[in-house]
Amino acid sequence: CRAHYRYRHCFPSVGANISDNPQLNATWHISAASPCINKGTSTEAPPKDMDGEARPKGAAIDIGADEAQ
């Protein structure tokens, strides 16, 4: 499904969610120890992160708007 107001019942896959602290810093970037690293999916993920940097950087896309460096 696409991120759009008409699709209110679309959810990411179970593997693309975490229940732990994402370990964001003051500028909303994930830390090197974040459990979000390499846990995202490429489904509906943009090719660049919030800083305009290509993703993925590692084995898989990171969960969230930031891709860890």
Coordinates of C-alpha atoms in Angstrom, one line a residue:
C1 CA 0.0 0.0 0.0
R2 CA 1.1 3.6 -0.5
A3 CA 1.4 6.2 2.3
H4 CA -1.7 8.2 1.4
Y5 CA -4.7 9.4 3.3
R6 CA -7.0 7.0 1.4
Y7 CA -5.2 4.0 2.7
R8 CA -5.8 4.2 6.5
H9 CA -5.5 0.5 7.1
C10 CA -2.0 0.0 5.6
F11 CA 0.7 -1.0 8.1
P12 CA 4.4 -1.9 7.6
S13 CA 5.4 -5.5 7.8
V14 CA 5.9 -6.9 11.3
G15 CA 9.7 -7.1 10.8
A16 CA 9.8 -3.4 10.1
N17 CA 8.7 -2.4 13.6
I18 CA 10.6 -2.2 16.9
S19 CA 9.5 -1.8 20.5
D20 CA 12.9 -0.7 21.8
N21 CA 14.2 2.9 22.1
P22 CA 15.3 3.9 18.6
Q23 CA 18.2 5.9 20.1
L24 CA 17.7 9.2 18.2
N25 CA 20.0 12.1 18.9
A26 CA 18.9 15.8 19.3
T27 CA 18.8 16.2 15.5
W28 CA 16.6 13.1 14.9
H29 CA 19.5 11.0 13.6
I30 CA 19.9 7.4 14.8
S31 CA 23.0 6.5 16.7
A32 CA 25.4 3.7 15.8
A33 CA 23.9 1.5 18.5
S34 CA 20.2 2.0 17.3
P35 CA 18.1 -1.1 16.9
C36 CA 16.7 0.5 13.7
I37 CA 19.8 -0.1 11.8
N38 CA 19.4 -2.7 9.0
K39 CA 15.9 -3.6 10.2
G40 CA 13.7 -1.8 7.6
T41 CA 12.3 -3.0 4.3
S42 CA 12.6 -1.5 0.8
T43 CA 8.8 -1.6 0.4
E44 CA 7.7 2.0 -0.1
A45 CA 11.1 3.3 1.2
P46 CA 12.5 6.3 -0.5
P47 CA 15.9 5.9 -2.2
K48 CA 17.3 8.8 -0.1
D49 CA 17.1 9.6 3.6
M50 CA 16.1 12.9 5.3
D51 CA 19.6 14.3 4.5
G52 CA 19.4 13.4 0.8
E53 CA 21.9 10.5 1.2
A54 CA 21.4 7.3 -0.7
R55 CA 20.0 4.3 1.1
P56 CA 20.7 1.6 2.1
K57 CA 24.2 2.1 3.5
G58 CA 24.5 -1.3 5.1
A59 CA 22.9 -4.7 4.6
A60 CA 19.4 -3.3 4.6
I61 CA 17.5 -0.1 4.9
D62 CA 17.3 1.4 8.4
I63 CA 13.8 2.0 10.0
G64 CA 12.8 5.6 9.9
A65 CA 13.7 8.7 8.0
D66 CA 17.5 8.5 8.7
E67 CA 20.0 6.1 7.3
A68 CA 22.9 5.5 9.7
Q69 CA 26.3 6.4 8.4

